[in-house]
mmCIF file of C-alpha atoms in Angstrom:
data_model
loop_
_atom_site.group_PDB
_atom_site.id
_atom_site.type_symbol
_atom_site.label_atom_id
_atom_site.label_comp_id
_atom_site.label_asym_id
_atom_site.label_seq_id
_atom_site.Cartn_x
_atom_site.Cartn_y
_atom_site.Cartn_z
ATOM 1 C CA MET A 1 162.410 -164.336 -2.333
ATOM 2 C CA THR A 2 161.030 -166.285 0.581
ATOM 3 C CA ILE A 3 158.660 -168.602 -1.304
ATOM 4 C CA PHE A 4 159.546 -168.022 -4.955
ATOM 5 C CA ASN A 5 162.345 -169.477 -7.012
ATOM 6 C CA ASP A 6 162.040 -166.506 -9.367
ATOM 7 C CA PHE A 7 159.683 -163.775 -10.505
ATOM 8 C CA SER A 8 157.780 -166.066 -12.877
ATOM 9 C CA GLU A 9 155.978 -167.566 -9.879
ATOM 10 C CA ALA A 10 155.294 -164.175 -8.312
ATOM 11 C CA TYR A 11 153.894 -162.747 -11.539
ATOM 12 C CA ASP A 12 150.741 -164.844 -11.645
ATOM 13 C CA LEU A 13 150.038 -164.090 -7.994
ATOM 14 C CA MET A 14 150.359 -160.342 -8.573
ATOM 15 C CA PHE A 15 148.371 -160.379 -11.806
ATOM 16 C CA PRO A 16 146.097 -163.446 -11.731
ATOM 17 C CA ARG A 17 146.416 -164.857 -15.248
ATOM 18 C CA GLU A 18 142.952 -166.277 -15.788
ATOM 19 C CA GLU A 19 141.199 -163.202 -14.398
ATOM 20 C CA ARG A 20 143.345 -160.886 -16.523
ATOM 21 C CA ILE A 21 142.838 -162.861 -19.734
ATOM 22 C CA ARG A 22 139.101 -163.192 -19.103
ATOM 23 C CA SER A 23 138.740 -159.403 -18.936
ATOM 24 C CA GLU A 24 140.631 -158.989 -22.232
ATOM 25 C CA GLU A 25 139.052 -161.901 -24.118
ATOM 26 C CA PRO A 26 136.325 -159.896 -25.927
ATOM 27 C CA PHE A 27 139.012 -157.634 -27.395
ATOM 28 C CA TRP A 28 141.120 -160.566 -28.628
ATOM 29 C CA ARG A 29 138.131 -162.458 -30.004
ATOM 30 C CA GLY A 30 137.145 -159.350 -31.946
ATOM 31 C CA LEU A 31 140.687 -158.885 -33.270
ATOM 32 C CA VAL A 32 140.905 -162.495 -34.478
ATOM 33 C CA ALA A 33 137.535 -162.284 -36.220
ATOM 34 C CA ARG A 34 138.012 -158.811 -37.687
ATOM 35 C CA HIS A 35 141.452 -159.452 -39.161
ATOM 36 C CA GLY A 36 141.098 -163.136 -40.036
ATOM 37 C CA VAL A 37 143.927 -164.065 -37.678
ATOM 38 C CA ARG A 38 145.051 -167.708 -37.855
ATOM 39 C CA SER A 39 148.531 -167.454 -36.332
ATOM 40 C CA VAL A 40 149.734 -165.276 -33.437
ATOM 41 C CA LEU A 41 153.065 -164.584 -31.757
ATOM 42 C CA ASP A 42 153.201 -163.032 -28.290
ATOM 43 C CA CYS A 43 156.800 -161.797 -28.184
ATOM 44 C CA ALA A 44 156.781 -161.008 -24.440
ATOM 45 C CA CYS A 45 154.638 -163.946 -23.388
ATOM 46 C CA GLY A 46 155.520 -164.130 -19.700
ATOM 47 C CA THR A 47 153.726 -167.075 -18.119
ATOM 48 C CA GLY A 48 151.743 -167.795 -21.278
ATOM 49 C CA GLY A 49 148.271 -166.387 -20.718
ATOM 50 C CA HIS A 50 147.843 -164.945 -24.207
ATOM 51 C CA PRO A 51 149.266 -167.874 -26.236
ATOM 52 C CA ILE A 52 146.973 -170.184 -24.261
ATOM 53 C CA LEU A 53 143.992 -167.965 -25.101
ATOM 54 C CA PHE A 54 144.877 -167.860 -28.808
ATOM 55 C CA ALA A 55 145.258 -171.635 -28.904
ATOM 56 C CA ARG A 56 141.783 -171.928 -27.395
ATOM 57 C CA LEU A 57 140.513 -169.571 -30.107
ATOM 58 C CA GLY A 58 141.790 -171.984 -32.749
ATOM 59 C CA CYS A 59 144.932 -170.083 -33.758
ATOM 60 C CA ALA A 60 148.436 -171.437 -34.199
ATOM 61 C CA ALA A 61 149.813 -169.951 -30.981
ATOM 62 C CA TYR A 62 153.446 -168.951 -30.473
ATOM 63 C CA GLY A 63 155.203 -167.206 -27.626
ATOM 64 C CA SER A 64 158.662 -165.911 -26.845
ATOM 65 C CA ASP A 65 160.250 -164.291 -23.828
ATOM 66 C CA LEU A 66 163.737 -163.248 -22.795
ATOM 67 C CA SER A 67 163.395 -165.147 -19.498
ATOM 68 C CA PRO A 68 163.891 -168.938 -19.714
ATOM 69 C CA LYS A 69 161.984 -169.288 -16.433
ATOM 70 C CA MET A 70 158.995 -167.422 -17.866
ATOM 71 C CA VAL A 71 159.031 -169.690 -20.938
ATOM 72 C CA GLU A 72 159.252 -172.737 -18.668
ATOM 73 C CA ALA A 73 156.256 -171.489 -16.671
ATOM 74 C CA ALA A 74 154.323 -170.746 -19.882
ATOM 75 C CA LEU A 75 154.908 -174.293 -21.134
ATOM 76 C CA ALA A 76 153.730 -175.776 -17.836
ATOM 77 C CA ASN A 77 150.612 -173.590 -17.911
ATOM 78 C CA ALA A 78 149.858 -174.617 -21.503
ATOM 79 C CA VAL A 79 150.193 -178.299 -20.624
ATOM 80 C CA ALA A 80 147.871 -177.791 -17.645
ATOM 81 C CA ALA A 81 145.383 -176.018 -19.920
ATOM 82 C CA GLY A 82 145.490 -178.884 -22.444
ATOM 83 C CA VAL A 83 146.581 -176.727 -25.397
ATOM 84 C CA THR A 84 149.574 -176.702 -27.721
ATOM 85 C CA VAL A 85 151.774 -173.614 -27.923
ATOM 86 C CA ASN A 86 155.153 -173.145 -29.612
ATOM 87 C CA LEU A 87 157.560 -171.302 -27.297
ATOM 88 C CA ARG A 88 161.049 -169.813 -27.730
ATOM 89 C CA VAL A 89 163.523 -168.005 -25.496
ATOM 90 C CA SER A 90 164.224 -164.715 -27.256
ATOM 91 C CA SER A 91 164.373 -160.985 -26.763
ATOM 92 C CA PHE A 92 161.828 -158.999 -28.756
ATOM 93 C CA THR A 93 164.792 -157.219 -30.383
ATOM 94 C CA GLU A 94 166.084 -160.505 -31.886
ATOM 95 C CA LEU A 95 162.927 -162.128 -33.214
ATOM 96 C CA THR A 96 164.177 -162.721 -36.757
ATOM 97 C CA SER A 97 167.014 -164.793 -35.301
ATOM 98 C CA ALA A 98 164.662 -166.880 -33.158
ATOM 99 C CA PHE A 99 162.116 -167.682 -35.879
ATOM 100 C CA ARG A 100 162.716 -169.286 -39.260
ATOM 101 C CA ALA A 101 162.077 -167.438 -42.514
ATOM 102 C CA ASP A 102 158.941 -169.546 -43.067
ATOM 103 C CA GLU A 103 157.547 -168.716 -39.621
ATOM 104 C CA ARG A 104 155.426 -165.623 -40.160
ATOM 105 C CA PHE A 105 152.264 -164.530 -38.392
ATOM 106 C CA ASP A 106 148.927 -162.843 -38.935
ATOM 107 C CA ALA A 107 149.348 -161.042 -35.620
ATOM 108 C CA VAL A 108 152.281 -160.217 -33.348
ATOM 109 C CA ILE A 109 151.548 -158.797 -29.909
ATOM 110 C CA CYS A 110 153.669 -157.192 -27.192
ATOM 111 C CA VAL A 111 151.479 -156.288 -24.227
ATOM 112 C CA GLY A 112 151.607 -155.846 -20.460
ATOM 113 C CA ASN A 113 153.791 -152.736 -20.711
ATOM 114 C CA SER A 114 156.702 -155.001 -21.715
ATOM 115 C CA LEU A 115 158.239 -152.549 -24.196
ATOM 116 C CA THR A 116 159.243 -150.223 -21.359
ATOM 117 C CA LEU A 117 161.782 -152.818 -20.227
ATOM 118 C CA ALA A 118 163.862 -152.145 -23.349
ATOM 119 C CA PRO A 119 166.973 -150.208 -22.274
ATOM 120 C CA THR A 120 166.927 -147.495 -24.963
ATOM 121 C CA ASP A 121 164.666 -145.844 -27.516
ATOM 122 C CA ASP A 122 166.752 -147.538 -30.213
ATOM 123 C CA ALA A 123 165.932 -150.915 -28.670
ATOM 124 C CA VAL A 124 162.208 -150.113 -28.671
ATOM 125 C CA ALA A 125 162.410 -149.011 -32.309
ATOM 126 C CA LYS A 126 164.290 -152.202 -33.221
ATOM 127 C CA ALA A 127 161.716 -154.340 -31.427
ATOM 128 C CA VAL A 128 158.895 -152.729 -33.410
ATOM 129 C CA ARG A 129 160.835 -153.318 -36.650
ATOM 130 C CA GLN A 130 161.349 -156.962 -35.694
ATOM 131 C CA MET A 131 157.623 -157.401 -35.080
ATOM 132 C CA HIS A 132 156.872 -155.833 -38.464
ATOM 133 C CA ALA A 133 159.342 -158.226 -40.137
ATOM 134 C CA LEU A 134 157.578 -161.293 -38.693
ATOM 135 C CA LEU A 135 154.127 -160.272 -39.895
ATOM 136 C CA ASN A 136 152.423 -161.556 -43.009
ATOM 137 C CA PRO A 137 151.274 -158.837 -45.440
ATOM 138 C CA GLY A 138 148.107 -157.320 -44.002
ATOM 139 C CA GLY A 139 148.967 -158.615 -40.536
ATOM 140 C CA VAL A 140 148.471 -156.626 -37.350
ATOM 141 C CA CYS A 141 150.739 -155.735 -34.445
ATOM 142 C CA VAL A 142 149.188 -155.031 -31.037
ATOM 143 C CA LEU A 143 151.200 -152.965 -28.548
ATOM 144 C CA ASN A 144 150.123 -152.109 -25.006
ATOM 145 C CA ILE A 145 151.846 -149.634 -22.671
ATOM 146 C CA PHE A 146 150.939 -147.323 -19.830
ATOM 147 C CA ASN A 147 150.228 -143.741 -20.814
ATOM 148 C CA TRP A 148 153.677 -142.776 -19.581
ATOM 149 C CA ASP A 149 153.426 -139.155 -20.711
ATOM 150 C CA ARG A 150 150.540 -138.648 -18.318
ATOM 151 C CA LEU A 151 151.899 -140.791 -15.483
ATOM 152 C CA ALA A 152 155.337 -139.175 -15.611
ATOM 153 C CA ALA A 153 153.796 -135.704 -15.580
ATOM 154 C CA GLU A 154 151.748 -136.706 -12.530
ATOM 155 C CA LYS A 155 154.832 -138.297 -10.900
ATOM 156 C CA LEU A 156 153.094 -141.605 -10.246
ATOM 157 C CA ARG A 157 154.614 -143.016 -7.066
ATOM 158 C CA ILE A 158 152.556 -145.975 -5.944
ATOM 159 C CA MET A 159 149.900 -148.323 -7.331
ATOM 160 C CA PRO A 160 147.165 -150.159 -5.409
ATOM 161 C CA ALA A 161 148.366 -153.162 -3.427
ATOM 162 C CA ALA A 162 147.610 -156.702 -4.595
ATOM 163 C CA VAL A 163 146.978 -159.458 -2.047
ATOM 164 C CA ALA A 164 147.298 -163.203 -2.700
ATOM 165 C CA GLU A 165 147.700 -166.453 -0.798
ATOM 166 C CA LYS A 166 150.080 -169.353 -1.429
ATOM 167 C CA ASP A 167 150.685 -172.418 0.709
ATOM 168 C CA GLY A 168 149.003 -170.838 3.730
ATOM 169 C CA ARG A 169 150.988 -167.626 3.444
ATOM 170 C CA GLU A 170 149.419 -164.227 2.781
ATOM 171 C CA LEU A 171 151.345 -162.075 0.335
ATOM 172 C CA THR A 172 150.943 -158.358 -0.251
ATOM 173 C CA PHE A 173 152.501 -156.806 -3.367
ATOM 174 C CA LEU A 174 153.065 -153.062 -3.527
ATOM 175 C CA ARG A 175 154.440 -151.377 -6.670
ATOM 176 C CA VAL A 176 156.447 -148.237 -5.943
ATOM 177 C CA PHE A 177 157.895 -146.061 -8.710
ATOM 178 C CA HIS A 178 161.059 -144.007 -8.334
ATOM 179 C CA HIS A 179 161.510 -141.423 -11.109
ATOM 180 C CA ARG A 180 165.111 -140.813 -12.194
ATOM 181 C CA GLY A 181 165.010 -138.650 -15.295
ATOM 182 C CA ASP A 182 164.621 -140.941 -18.312
ATOM 183 C CA VAL A 183 164.484 -144.041 -16.122
ATOM 184 C CA ILE A 184 161.852 -145.233 -13.667
ATOM 185 C CA ASP A 185 162.727 -147.826 -11.050
ATOM 186 C CA LEU A 186 159.797 -150.127 -10.386
ATOM 187 C CA ASN A 187 160.232 -151.512 -6.871
ATOM 188 C CA ILE A 188 157.906 -154.375 -6.038
ATOM 189 C CA VAL A 189 157.664 -154.662 -2.273
ATOM 190 C CA VAL A 190 156.555 -158.148 -1.200
ATOM 191 C CA VAL A 191 155.329 -158.699 2.355
ATOM 192 C CA THR A 192 154.869 -162.360 3.325
ATOM 193 C CA ARG A 193 152.851 -163.109 6.470
ATOM 194 C CA GLU A 194 152.834 -166.500 8.147
ATOM 195 C CA GLY A 195 152.193 -167.537 11.745
ATOM 196 C CA GLY A 196 152.143 -163.989 13.069
ATOM 197 C CA ARG A 197 155.443 -163.123 11.391
ATOM 198 C CA ALA A 198 156.083 -160.889 8.392
ATOM 199 C CA ALA A 199 159.035 -160.902 5.984
ATOM 200 C CA THR A 200 159.649 -158.126 3.480
ATOM 201 C CA GLU A 201 161.610 -158.352 0.235
ATOM 202 C CA ILE A 202 161.987 -156.136 -2.823
ATOM 203 C CA LEU A 203 162.144 -156.923 -6.544
ATOM 204 C CA THR A 204 163.395 -154.132 -8.789
ATOM 205 C CA ALA A 205 162.955 -153.578 -12.530
ATOM 206 C CA HIS A 206 164.247 -150.609 -14.490
ATOM 207 C CA GLN A 207 161.864 -149.071 -17.013
ATOM 208 C CA ARG A 208 162.356 -146.458 -19.699
ATOM 209 C CA PRO A 209 158.899 -144.982 -20.161
ATOM 210 C CA VAL A 210 158.112 -144.603 -23.846
ATOM 211 C CA GLY A 211 155.250 -142.191 -24.363
ATOM 212 C CA PRO A 212 152.382 -142.887 -26.790
ATOM 213 C CA ALA A 213 153.473 -140.214 -29.270
ATOM 214 C CA ARG A 214 157.018 -141.618 -29.395
ATOM 215 C CA LEU A 215 155.714 -145.151 -29.821
ATOM 216 C CA MET A 216 153.575 -144.070 -32.764
ATOM 217 C CA GLU A 217 156.689 -142.555 -34.363
ATOM 218 C CA PHE A 218 158.430 -145.934 -34.076
ATOM 219 C CA VAL A 219 155.404 -147.696 -35.549
ATOM 220 C CA GLU A 220 155.361 -145.405 -38.579
ATOM 221 C CA ALA A 221 159.136 -145.646 -39.060
ATOM 222 C CA ALA A 222 158.935 -149.464 -38.970
ATOM 223 C CA GLY A 223 156.666 -149.407 -42.038
ATOM 224 C CA PHE A 224 153.187 -149.842 -40.622
ATOM 225 C CA THR A 225 150.693 -148.101 -42.882
ATOM 226 C CA SER A 226 147.789 -147.513 -40.489
ATOM 227 C CA TRP A 227 146.925 -147.856 -36.827
ATOM 228 C CA GLU A 228 144.231 -147.170 -34.265
ATOM 229 C CA ALA A 229 144.662 -146.318 -30.601
ATOM 230 C CA THR A 230 142.234 -147.166 -27.816
ATOM 231 C CA ALA A 231 142.151 -146.617 -24.070
ATOM 232 C CA GLY A 232 143.132 -150.098 -22.982
ATOM 233 C CA TYR A 233 141.168 -153.092 -24.251
ATOM 234 C CA SER A 234 138.055 -151.065 -24.965
ATOM 235 C CA ALA A 235 136.386 -149.342 -27.885
ATOM 236 C CA THR A 236 137.054 -145.918 -26.345
ATOM 237 C CA PRO A 237 139.522 -143.806 -28.331
ATOM 238 C CA PHE A 238 142.806 -143.149 -26.559
ATOM 239 C CA ASP A 239 143.034 -139.705 -24.925
ATOM 240 C CA PRO A 240 146.588 -138.642 -23.984
ATOM 241 C CA LEU A 241 145.244 -136.409 -21.217
ATOM 242 C CA THR A 242 142.926 -138.870 -19.462
ATOM 243 C CA SER A 243 143.659 -142.473 -20.501
ATOM 244 C CA ASP A 244 145.716 -144.724 -18.235
ATOM 245 C CA LEU A 245 146.551 -147.325 -20.894
ATOM 246 C CA LEU A 246 147.255 -147.327 -24.604
ATOM 247 C CA VAL A 247 146.478 -150.247 -26.887
ATOM 248 C CA LEU A 248 147.782 -149.641 -30.404
ATOM 249 C CA VAL A 249 146.716 -151.891 -33.290
ATOM 250 C CA ALA A 250 148.992 -151.286 -36.298
ATOM 251 C CA ARG A 251 148.549 -152.856 -39.734
ATOM 252 C CA LYS A 252 151.265 -153.974 -42.113
ATOM 253 C CA GLY A 253 150.401 -152.834 -45.622
#
């Protein structure tokens, strides 16, 4: 891309980290208090927003991500924030290989629709099993995805544009979805304007939309004994017909 070394830099411009975390903070504060959480792993940590928040909340904060560049960015953001986080490069399907047998957590989270980047249903199911394995007894797993059943039925094509500025350049990000059966291509169109000129580039990610009902099947099969589903980071119960987002909090018995 014109002004980015990789997507880790673009990510925080598309989804401003501090603004995003601030909107979710009441949910996470409530989760920590309600479940007595003292240690947390974000197993798709991206640029580190959630581990930084958990460190600020007094938890032992861990993060992992498949992308070394994302982990590098997360470490830099944690240093800038003045907090300590423990970070690893790992896929969420290989967590038990990345963490020692004595590294177990009161909460494991996988948010930001990250699970849809797994290539198969089997990979999603394995990821959920890996999260379960890293939890202490009574621990909670928090999963967040789009309501893909609804969005696929409505043939979602385009999401609202995001506009940001970096080094005097104006950037417009447009997310365009291309439905191909069991796969959705997410094309991120980036328009960079500077000095009366515009350059356009495209980033592409392939997603396998896992619907809420299927995800709950994986959660039960992994051994979670109870769970609750809300419409995003709210107290409103999830409605498969109307909700845009699913946040699932599952408990290990």
